[in-house]
Coordinates of C-alpha atoms in Angstrom, one line a residue:
Q1 CA 176.6 172.3 145.2
L2 CA 173.8 171.3 142.6
N3 CA 174.5 167.6 143.5
I4 CA 174.1 168.4 147.3
L5 CA 171.0 170.1 146.2
H6 CA 169.6 167.2 144.4
S7 CA 170.6 164.7 147.5
E8 CA 168.7 167.0 149.6
L9 CA 165.5 167.1 147.3
A10 CA 165.8 163.1 146.8
K11 CA 165.9 162.6 150.7
Q12 CA 163.2 164.9 151.3
L13 CA 160.8 163.5 148.7
A14 CA 161.3 160.3 150.2
D15 CA 160.5 161.1 153.8
T16 CA 157.6 163.6 152.8
M17 CA 156.3 162.1 149.3
V18 CA 157.0 158.3 149.2
L19 CA 157.1 157.3 152.9
P20 CA 153.3 158.5 153.5
I21 CA 152.0 156.7 150.2
I22 CA 153.6 153.2 151.4
Q23 CA 152.1 153.8 155.3
F24 CA 148.5 154.2 153.8
R25 CA 148.8 151.2 151.7
E26 CA 150.3 149.0 153.9
K27 CA 148.9 149.9 157.1
D28 CA 145.4 151.6 156.5
L29 CA 144.4 149.6 153.4
T30 CA 145.8 146.3 154.9
E31 CA 144.1 146.8 158.4
V32 CA 140.8 147.5 156.6
S33 CA 141.1 144.0 154.5
T34 CA 142.0 142.0 157.4
L35 CA 139.3 143.2 159.5
K36 CA 136.9 142.7 156.5
D37 CA 137.9 139.4 156.4
L38 CA 137.7 138.8 160.0
F39 CA 134.0 140.3 160.1
G40 CA 133.3 137.6 157.1
L41 CA 134.6 134.8 159.5
A42 CA 132.4 135.7 162.5
S43 CA 129.2 136.3 159.9
N44 CA 129.9 132.5 158.9
E45 CA 130.0 131.3 162.4
H46 CA 127.0 133.2 163.5
D47 CA 125.2 131.9 160.3
V48 CA 126.2 128.4 161.4
S49 CA 124.8 128.9 165.0
M50 CA 121.6 130.3 163.8
A51 CA 121.3 127.5 161.6
K52 CA 121.6 125.1 164.6
Y53 CA 119.1 127.2 166.5
S54 CA 116.6 126.9 163.7
R55 CA 116.6 123.3 163.4
L56 CA 115.7 123.1 166.9
P57 CA 112.0 120.9 166.9
K58 CA 109.1 122.6 168.0
R59 CA 107.2 119.5 169.7
K60 CA 109.9 117.7 171.6
E61 CA 111.9 120.7 173.2
N62 CA 115.1 120.1 175.2
E63 CA 115.7 123.1 177.2
K64 CA 119.3 122.2 178.1
L65 CA 120.1 121.9 174.6
K66 CA 118.2 124.8 173.8
A67 CA 120.1 127.1 176.2
E68 CA 123.2 125.6 174.3
V69 CA 122.4 126.5 171.2
A70 CA 121.0 129.8 171.9
K71 CA 124.2 130.7 174.2
E72 CA 126.0 129.6 171.1
V73 CA 124.1 132.2 169.0
A74 CA 124.6 134.8 171.5
N75 CA 128.3 134.2 171.8
A76 CA 128.4 134.3 168.1
R77 CA 126.4 137.3 167.7
R78 CA 128.8 139.3 170.4
K79 CA 131.7 138.2 168.1
Q80 CA 130.2 139.3 165.1
H81 CA 129.1 142.8 166.3
L82 CA 132.2 143.4 167.9
S83 CA 133.9 142.5 164.3
S84 CA 131.5 144.5 162.9
L85 CA 132.0 147.2 165.0
Q86 CA 135.9 147.4 164.4
Y87 CA 135.7 146.8 160.7
Y88 CA 133.1 149.9 160.6
C89 CA 135.7 152.2 162.6
A90 CA 138.4 151.4 160.0
L91 CA 135.9 151.9 157.5
N92 CA 135.2 155.4 158.7
A93 CA 138.6 156.2 159.9
L94 CA 139.6 155.5 156.2
Q95 CA 137.0 158.2 154.7
Y96 CA 139.4 160.7 156.3
R97 CA 142.6 159.4 155.6
K98 CA 142.2 158.8 152.1
R99 CA 141.2 162.4 151.8
V100 CA 145.0 163.5 152.9
A101 CA 146.5 160.2 151.7
M102 CA 147.3 161.6 148.3
M103 CA 147.4 165.3 149.5
E104 CA 150.5 164.6 152.1
P105 CA 152.8 163.4 149.3
M106 CA 151.8 166.3 147.1
L107 CA 152.5 168.8 150.1
G108 CA 155.7 167.2 150.7
Y109 CA 156.9 167.3 147.1
T110 CA 155.9 171.0 146.7
R111 CA 157.6 171.9 150.1
G112 CA 160.8 169.7 148.6
Q113 CA 160.5 171.7 145.0
I114 CA 160.5 175.0 147.0
N115 CA 163.5 174.2 149.4
F116 CA 165.2 173.2 145.8
F117 CA 164.5 176.1 144.1
K118 CA 165.3 178.2 147.5
K119 CA 167.8 180.1 145.4
G120 CA 165.1 181.2 143.1
A121 CA 162.9 182.5 145.9
E122 CA 162.3 185.3 143.9
M123 CA 160.3 183.1 141.4
F124 CA 157.7 182.5 144.5
S125 CA 155.2 185.3 145.8
K126 CA 153.7 185.2 149.0
R127 CA 150.5 184.0 147.7
M128 CA 152.1 180.5 147.1
D129 CA 153.2 180.4 150.7
G130 CA 149.8 181.6 151.9
F131 CA 148.2 178.7 149.7
L132 CA 150.7 176.2 151.0
S133 CA 150.0 177.1 154.7
S134 CA 146.1 176.9 154.2
V135 CA 146.5 173.3 152.8
S136 CA 148.5 172.6 155.6
D137 CA 146.0 173.9 158.2
M138 CA 143.3 171.8 156.3
V139 CA 145.2 169.0 156.6
Q140 CA 145.5 169.3 160.5
S141 CA 141.4 170.1 160.4
I142 CA 140.7 166.9 159.0
Q143 CA 142.9 165.3 161.0
G144 CA 141.4 166.6 164.4
E145 CA 137.9 165.7 163.0
L146 CA 139.2 162.0 162.4
D147 CA 140.3 162.1 166.1
A148 CA 137.0 163.1 167.4
E149 CA 135.3 160.8 165.3
A150 CA 137.6 157.7 166.4
E151 CA 137.2 158.6 170.3
K152 CA 133.5 158.9 169.7
M153 CA 133.2 155.4 168.0
R154 CA 135.4 154.3 170.7
V155 CA 132.7 155.7 173.4
S156 CA 130.1 153.9 171.3
Q157 CA 131.8 150.6 171.0
Q158 CA 132.0 150.6 175.1
D159 CA 128.5 151.1 175.3
L160 CA 127.4 148.6 173.0
I161 CA 129.8 146.1 174.5
A162 CA 128.5 146.8 177.8
V163 CA 125.0 145.8 176.8
N164 CA 123.1 142.6 178.5
E165 CA 123.6 139.5 176.9
S166 CA 119.9 139.0 176.2
V167 CA 119.9 141.4 173.5
Y168 CA 122.2 139.0 171.4
T169 CA 120.0 135.8 172.7
P170 CA 117.3 135.0 169.8
D171 CA 113.7 135.2 171.2
S172 CA 114.7 136.1 174.6
D173 CA 111.3 138.3 174.8
V174 CA 109.1 135.3 173.6
T175 CA 106.9 135.7 176.6
S176 CA 105.7 139.4 175.9
P177 CA 107.4 140.6 173.0
A178 CA 106.6 144.2 171.8
I179 CA 105.1 143.6 168.4
N180 CA 104.1 146.8 166.1
R181 CA 101.2 145.6 164.1
N182 CA 100.7 148.9 162.2
L183 CA 104.1 148.2 159.7
I184 CA 103.8 148.8 155.9
Q185 CA 107.5 148.1 155.5
K186 CA 109.6 145.4 156.7
A187 CA 113.3 144.1 156.2
G188 CA 115.4 141.8 158.1
Y189 CA 116.5 137.9 157.6
L190 CA 114.4 134.8 157.0
N191 CA 114.6 131.5 156.4
L192 CA 113.3 130.1 153.1
R193 CA 112.2 126.7 152.2
N194 CA 113.4 125.6 148.9
K195 CA 112.1 122.1 147.4
T196 CA 115.1 120.1 146.0
G197 CA 113.3 116.9 145.2
L198 CA 109.5 115.0 145.7
V199 CA 110.3 115.2 149.4
T200 CA 113.3 116.9 150.6
T201 CA 113.8 120.5 151.1
T202 CA 116.2 122.8 152.3
W203 CA 116.1 126.1 154.4
E204 CA 118.0 128.7 153.4
R205 CA 118.8 132.1 155.3
L206 CA 118.6 135.2 153.1
Y207 CA 117.8 139.1 153.8
F208 CA 114.2 139.8 152.9
F209 CA 112.8 143.4 152.4
T210 CA 109.6 144.7 151.2
Q211 CA 109.3 147.7 148.4
G212 CA 105.8 149.0 147.8
G213 CA 103.8 146.0 147.3
N214 CA 106.5 143.8 146.4
L215 CA 108.8 141.3 148.5
M216 CA 112.4 141.7 147.7
C217 CA 115.2 139.0 148.6
Q218 CA 119.0 139.8 148.5
P219 CA 121.4 137.1 148.9
R220 CA 125.0 137.7 150.8
G221 CA 127.3 139.3 148.2
A222 CA 124.5 140.6 145.8
V223 CA 124.7 144.2 145.1
A224 CA 120.6 144.6 144.7
G225 CA 117.8 142.6 145.8
G226 CA 115.3 140.5 143.5
L227 CA 111.5 140.6 143.2
I228 CA 110.6 136.7 144.8
Q229 CA 106.6 137.9 145.9
D230 CA 103.8 140.4 144.7
L231 CA 102.1 140.9 147.9
D232 CA 99.0 142.4 146.5
N233 CA 96.0 140.8 147.2
C234 CA 97.9 138.0 148.9
S235 CA 97.2 136.3 152.2
V236 CA 99.4 134.9 154.5
M237 CA 98.8 132.6 157.5
A238 CA 100.6 130.6 160.2
V239 CA 101.6 127.0 159.2
D240 CA 103.2 123.9 160.5
C241 CA 106.0 123.0 158.7
E242 CA 108.7 120.5 159.6
D243 CA 108.7 120.8 163.0
R244 CA 110.0 124.0 162.9
R245 CA 108.9 127.2 164.9
Y246 CA 107.6 130.7 163.8
C247 CA 106.8 129.3 160.1
F248 CA 104.3 131.2 157.7
Q249 CA 102.9 130.7 154.3
I250 CA 102.3 133.5 151.6
T251 CA 99.3 132.4 149.4
T252 CA 98.7 134.2 146.0
P253 CA 95.2 135.7 145.1
T254 CA 94.2 132.9 143.1
G255 CA 94.8 130.3 146.1
K256 CA 97.9 128.7 145.2
A257 CA 100.3 128.3 147.8
G258 CA 103.3 130.5 147.4
I259 CA 106.7 130.5 149.7
T260 CA 107.0 129.3 153.0
L261 CA 109.3 131.4 155.4
Q262 CA 110.8 131.1 158.9
A263 CA 111.3 133.8 161.4
E264 CA 113.9 133.5 164.5
S265 CA 111.7 135.0 167.0
K266 CA 108.0 135.7 167.9
K267 CA 108.6 139.2 167.5
E268 CA 109.6 139.0 164.2
Y269 CA 107.3 136.0 163.3
E270 CA 104.3 138.2 164.1
E271 CA 105.5 141.4 162.7
W272 CA 106.4 140.0 159.3
I273 CA 102.5 138.4 159.4
C274 CA 101.2 141.9 160.0
A275 CA 102.9 143.8 157.6
I276 CA 102.6 141.3 154.7
N277 CA 98.7 141.7 155.6
N278 CA 98.6 145.3 155.7
I279 CA 100.7 145.6 152.3
S280 CA 98.4 143.0 150.5
R281 CA 95.6 145.3 151.5
Q282 CA 97.5 148.0 149.4
I283 CA 97.5 150.3 152.5
Y284 CA 101.2 151.7 151.1
L285 CA 99.0 153.4 148.0
T286 CA 96.9 155.9 150.3
D287 CA 97.9 159.2 151.6
N288 CA 98.6 158.5 155.1
P289 CA 99.4 154.9 155.2
E290 CA 100.5 154.9 159.0
A291 CA 97.2 156.1 160.1
A292 CA 95.3 153.5 157.6
A293 CA 97.5 150.2 159.3
I294 CA 96.4 151.6 162.7
K295 CA 92.7 152.0 161.7
L296 CA 92.9 148.6 160.1
N297 CA 94.2 146.9 163.1
Q298 CA 91.9 148.3 165.5
T299 CA 89.0 147.4 163.5
A300 CA 90.4 143.8 163.1
L301 CA 91.1 144.1 167.0
Q302 CA 87.8 144.7 167.6
A303 CA 86.3 142.2 165.3
V304 CA 88.0 139.3 167.3
T305 CA 87.6 141.0 170.6
P306 CA 84.9 138.8 172.6
I307 CA 81.9 141.2 173.8
T308 CA 80.9 141.0 177.2
S309 CA 77.2 141.5 176.7
F310 CA 74.4 140.2 174.4
G311 CA 71.9 142.8 175.3
K312 CA 71.6 144.4 172.1
K313 CA 70.4 141.1 170.5
H314 CA 66.8 140.5 169.9
E315 CA 64.6 138.9 172.5
V316 CA 62.6 137.2 170.5
H317 CA 63.1 133.3 170.5
H318 CA 62.0 130.9 167.7
A319 CA 61.1 127.1 168.1
S320 CA 64.7 126.2 167.4
Q321 CA 66.1 128.0 170.1
N322 CA 64.3 125.3 172.6
V323 CA 65.7 121.8 173.6
K324 CA 63.3 119.0 175.1
N325 CA 64.3 117.8 178.7
M326 CA 64.5 114.2 178.1
E327 CA 63.5 113.7 181.6
N328 CA 60.2 115.6 182.4
D329 CA 59.3 116.1 178.4
K330 CA 59.4 119.7 179.2
I331 CA 60.5 122.5 177.4
I332 CA 63.3 124.4 178.5
P333 CA 64.3 127.7 177.2
S334 CA 67.7 128.2 175.9
E335 CA 68.1 131.5 177.1
S336 CA 70.0 130.7 180.8
A337 CA 68.9 132.5 183.9
G338 CA 72.1 134.9 183.7
I339 CA 73.7 136.0 180.0
Q340 CA 77.0 134.3 180.3
D341 CA 80.5 136.0 179.1
S342 CA 81.8 135.2 175.8
T343 CA 84.7 133.7 177.1
Q344 CA 82.8 131.4 179.3
L345 CA 81.3 130.3 175.8
I346 CA 84.5 129.7 173.6
A347 CA 87.8 129.8 175.2
P348 CA 90.0 132.8 173.6
G349 CA 92.2 131.6 171.0
T350 CA 90.6 128.6 170.0
P351 CA 91.7 127.5 166.7
I352 CA 88.8 127.6 163.7
Q353 CA 88.7 125.0 161.1
F354 CA 87.5 126.5 158.0
D355 CA 86.8 123.0 156.0
I356 CA 85.4 119.5 156.3
V357 CA 87.9 116.8 156.3
L358 CA 86.6 113.8 154.7
P359 CA 86.9 110.9 157.0
A360 CA 88.9 108.0 156.5
T361 CA 86.3 105.4 156.5
E362 CA 84.0 107.1 153.8
F363 CA 87.0 108.1 151.9
M364 CA 87.8 104.2 151.7
D365 CA 84.0 103.6 150.6
Q366 CA 84.2 106.2 147.8
N367 CA 87.4 104.6 146.4
R368 CA 85.9 101.3 146.5
G369 CA 82.7 102.6 144.7
G370 CA 80.8 101.6 147.8
R371 CA 77.6 102.9 149.4
R372 CA 76.8 106.6 148.5
A373 CA 73.8 108.6 149.9
N374 CA 71.1 109.8 147.7
P375 CA 69.4 113.0 149.2
F376 CA 66.3 112.4 147.3
G377 CA 65.7 109.0 149.8
E378 CA 66.3 106.7 146.1
S379 CA 69.3 104.8 148.4
E380 CA 71.0 101.6 147.3
D381 CA 70.3 98.3 148.9
S382 CA 72.6 98.5 151.4
S383 CA 71.1 101.9 152.8
K384 CA 67.6 101.2 151.7
D385 CA 66.5 99.7 154.9
E386 CA 67.5 102.5 157.0
E387 CA 66.4 105.5 154.7
E388 CA 62.9 104.1 154.8
D389 CA 63.1 103.8 158.7
S390 CA 63.7 107.2 158.5
L391 CA 60.0 109.2 159.3
L392 CA 61.3 112.4 158.1
Q393 CA 63.7 113.6 155.3
Q394 CA 64.5 117.3 154.5
M395 CA 67.6 118.4 152.4
F396 CA 68.9 121.6 152.2
V397 CA 71.9 123.3 150.2
V398 CA 74.4 124.5 152.6
R399 CA 78.2 126.2 152.2
F400 CA 80.5 125.2 155.4
L401 CA 81.9 128.3 156.9
G402 CA 83.8 127.1 159.8
S403 CA 83.9 125.0 163.0
M404 CA 85.6 125.5 166.5
A405 CA 85.4 124.1 170.1
V406 CA 82.8 125.6 172.5
Q407 CA 82.8 125.6 176.4
S408 CA 78.9 125.5 176.8
D409 CA 75.7 124.7 175.2
D410 CA 73.2 126.0 177.7
T411 CA 72.2 129.0 175.3
S412 CA 72.0 129.8 171.8
E413 CA 74.4 132.8 172.4
V414 CA 77.3 130.5 171.7
I415 CA 76.1 129.7 168.3
Y416 CA 75.9 133.4 167.9
E417 CA 79.4 134.0 169.0
A418 CA 80.6 131.4 167.1
M419 CA 79.2 132.8 164.0
R420 CA 80.9 136.1 164.9
Q421 CA 84.4 134.8 165.3
V422 CA 84.2 132.9 162.3
L423 CA 83.2 135.2 159.9
A424 CA 85.6 137.6 161.5
A425 CA 88.6 135.3 161.2
R426 CA 87.4 134.7 157.3
A427 CA 87.5 138.5 157.1
I428 CA 90.8 139.1 158.6
H429 CA 92.7 136.3 156.8
N430 CA 90.6 136.8 153.4
I431 CA 89.5 133.4 153.3
F432 CA 86.8 133.6 150.8
R433 CA 86.5 129.6 149.6
M434 CA 83.6 127.3 151.0
T435 CA 82.6 124.1 150.5
E436 CA 79.3 123.5 149.5
S437 CA 77.3 120.2 150.6
H438 CA 73.7 118.9 150.8
L439 CA 72.5 119.0 154.4
M440 CA 69.9 115.8 154.9
V441 CA 67.9 116.1 157.9
T442 CA 66.4 113.2 159.0
S443 CA 64.6 111.8 162.1
K444 CA 67.8 110.1 163.1
N445 CA 70.9 112.2 162.1
L446 CA 72.5 115.1 160.2
R447 CA 74.4 114.3 157.2
L448 CA 76.5 116.3 155.1
I449 CA 76.7 114.9 151.4
D450 CA 78.8 115.7 148.7
P451 CA 76.6 116.9 146.0
Q452 CA 78.9 115.6 143.2
T453 CA 80.2 111.9 144.3
Q454 CA 76.9 111.6 146.9
V455 CA 79.3 110.5 149.3
T456 CA 78.4 111.4 152.9
R457 CA 81.3 113.5 154.3
T458 CA 80.3 113.8 158.0
S459 CA 77.1 112.6 160.0
F460 CA 76.1 113.6 163.4
E461 CA 73.4 111.7 165.6
L462 CA 70.2 114.1 166.3
A463 CA 70.3 113.4 169.8
T464 CA 74.0 114.8 170.0
V465 CA 72.9 118.2 168.5
T466 CA 72.4 120.1 171.7
Q467 CA 71.8 123.6 170.5
F468 CA 70.5 125.1 167.0
A469 CA 69.9 128.3 166.1
A470 CA 69.6 130.7 162.8
H471 CA 71.2 134.3 163.0
Q472 CA 68.5 136.9 163.9
D473 CA 70.0 139.4 161.2
N474 CA 71.5 137.4 158.3
R475 CA 68.7 134.4 158.0
R476 CA 70.6 132.5 155.7
L477 CA 73.1 131.9 158.5
I478 CA 72.7 128.5 160.8
G479 CA 74.6 126.5 163.5
F480 CA 74.2 124.0 165.9
V481 CA 76.6 122.6 168.7
V482 CA 77.2 118.9 168.7
H483 CA 78.2 117.1 172.1
L484 CA 80.2 114.2 171.7
S485 CA 82.2 111.7 173.9
E486 CA 85.6 111.0 173.5
T487 CA 87.7 107.6 173.5
L488 CA 89.1 108.6 176.7
G489 CA 85.5 108.7 178.7
E490 CA 86.0 113.1 178.1
E491 CA 83.1 115.1 176.6
S492 CA 83.6 117.9 173.7
M493 CA 81.4 120.4 172.3
S494 CA 81.9 121.9 169.0
A495 CA 80.2 124.8 167.1
Y496 CA 79.4 124.1 163.3
I497 CA 78.5 127.2 161.2
F498 CA 76.7 127.3 157.6
E499 CA 75.3 129.8 155.2
S500 CA 72.1 128.1 153.5
N501 CA 70.6 128.9 150.3
T502 CA 67.0 129.2 152.2
E503 CA 66.1 130.5 155.5
G504 CA 68.0 129.0 158.5
E505 CA 64.7 128.9 160.5
K506 CA 63.4 126.2 157.9
I507 CA 66.6 124.1 159.3
C508 CA 65.8 125.1 162.6
Y509 CA 62.3 123.9 162.2
A510 CA 63.5 120.5 160.7
I511 CA 66.0 119.7 163.3
S512 CA 63.2 120.5 166.1
L513 CA 60.7 118.3 164.0
G514 CA 63.3 115.8 163.9
K515 CA 63.9 116.0 167.6
E516 CA 60.3 115.7 168.6
I517 CA 60.2 112.5 166.3
I518 CA 62.5 111.0 168.6
E519 CA 60.7 111.4 171.3
A520 CA 57.2 110.6 170.1
Q521 CA 58.6 107.5 169.0
K522 CA 59.3 106.4 172.4
D523 CA 55.3 107.0 173.0
P524 CA 52.9 105.6 170.3
E525 CA 50.0 108.0 171.4
A526 CA 52.3 111.0 171.1
L527 CA 53.6 110.0 167.5
A528 CA 50.1 109.5 166.1
Q529 CA 49.3 112.8 167.5
L530 CA 52.3 114.4 165.7
M531 CA 51.3 112.5 162.5
K532 CA 48.1 114.1 162.6
S533 CA 49.2 117.5 163.1
V534 CA 52.1 117.5 160.3
P535 CA 51.0 116.2 156.8
L536 CA 52.5 113.2 155.4
T537 CA 53.8 111.8 152.0
N538 CA 52.4 108.8 150.0
D539 CA 54.9 106.6 151.7
G540 CA 54.2 108.0 155.2
K541 CA 56.9 110.2 155.6
F542 CA 56.7 113.8 156.9
M543 CA 56.3 116.6 154.6
L544 CA 57.2 120.1 155.1
L545 CA 54.9 121.9 152.3
N546 CA 55.2 125.2 153.9
D547 CA 59.0 125.3 152.6
Q548 CA 58.5 124.4 149.4
A549 CA 55.3 126.8 149.1
E550 CA 57.4 129.7 150.4
E551 CA 60.2 129.1 147.8
D552 CA 58.2 128.9 144.7
G553 CA 55.3 130.6 145.6
T554 CA 53.2 127.8 144.6
V555 CA 50.4 125.4 146.3
H556 CA 51.0 121.5 146.1
E557 CA 47.9 119.8 145.4
E558 CA 46.8 117.2 147.9
G559 CA 48.8 114.3 148.2
E560 CA 52.0 115.6 146.4
E561 CA 55.4 115.6 148.1
S562 CA 57.7 118.4 148.3
E563 CA 60.7 118.6 146.4
A564 CA 63.1 117.4 149.8

């Protein structure tokens, strides 16, 4: 009889204790491991397709190839999404099963022992039976919760699988993406540009996220992210990099180029730039960062939004705001009959150049030690004749702020609008560096000269300067419009904005005098009359005594030349 009891106990323990443990190990754990491997394979396929999509050229787009690659990315994302949902469902189910995986064997063991000691039932109290009953009820309750959660996840899977394919297609809303410009934190995948040699680079797709004022990066498989860039007081701007779309660069506060990143869509591209710009201004340290970000972006939007009326501007017009009519020698006011809209003056979205690039010809002259321009008229033999032929030479120290294409030169309002947009763009993008030059105004041209090397950076014929004016509030701001003819017969107009050490009206007066000299040279009598009205230096050049007298408060003796 004792052997029979032991045989029954062994069979009961095998069925109620050993079998559940084996099933949990071979069924549940093996299933989760298999789904994890499938999810890893789907993720690798998605990375391969995303790498192929990121390499699509921007300049020479092949719509057919782009559509094929985008469809491949969408299929890979759908596959990855489905495998991830199955993997997450198995993980969620495992959270419930592991709670009963050891409880059921112990319960089977306990019941086997109870049956084994059936003859000694008097040794077990009713409280033990009640405890076992409550444990059994708890197991059934957990099983019910598992069934409800599994059904809920199944419904969620069906809803997510039934969505439109455009959800998985990258950059599907490129025309009108919903961009949030008030972000103070951001996370997502970006391509990081790494230099592998002097001229070779590689791109690596990594997970980036912001934490306070830091940009963090977490490679796949890492348990935590690492610091990759301090964003406080840095600047971010869009760049063209290796014919890739949606690239932007983060620059350190010292002006040193930092990392270059690539987003996968226009929405991500815009939001990353806005988020980094907000963080760089340390908005996250304020009491209400969201409200501060909204206020900052509203202010920036107002700064770059074209105004529709110039009615609030002063109605005082100076000699610099008038241009000669070459046909009838009458002075025509620069103010047009009807005030133009700012969009008619400057096209929306016009790019701004913040530095003057040295022309190739001048660069060659500089390298071979050729001709250099001297701001005091003491030029070398190659340019001496040209300088002596000029009746006017006036030098000003200026700093170049920016230049941009304009659509009209009929009114000086185009210069005021260009000033506003250049200064607003510098403030938004934290651009403080300015190129200092010597602006030489002669009766033939305007030249920007490098103060150290005396190399002419760029030159404009005075006849092509169709409009010039100084700012009416900040009198150190000066701008002029240059009208040039392109090689294909087309014409272009560009506004150049400078900050001067002296009042801008003095530069405008010098330009106006130079244009008057050009007109007077056509008529000897007019030139003689002009020479009587303006004092001359000992070598017969026009001298602007009022400029120097205003600057140092002294009066020059008769016959003494000004510093210019």
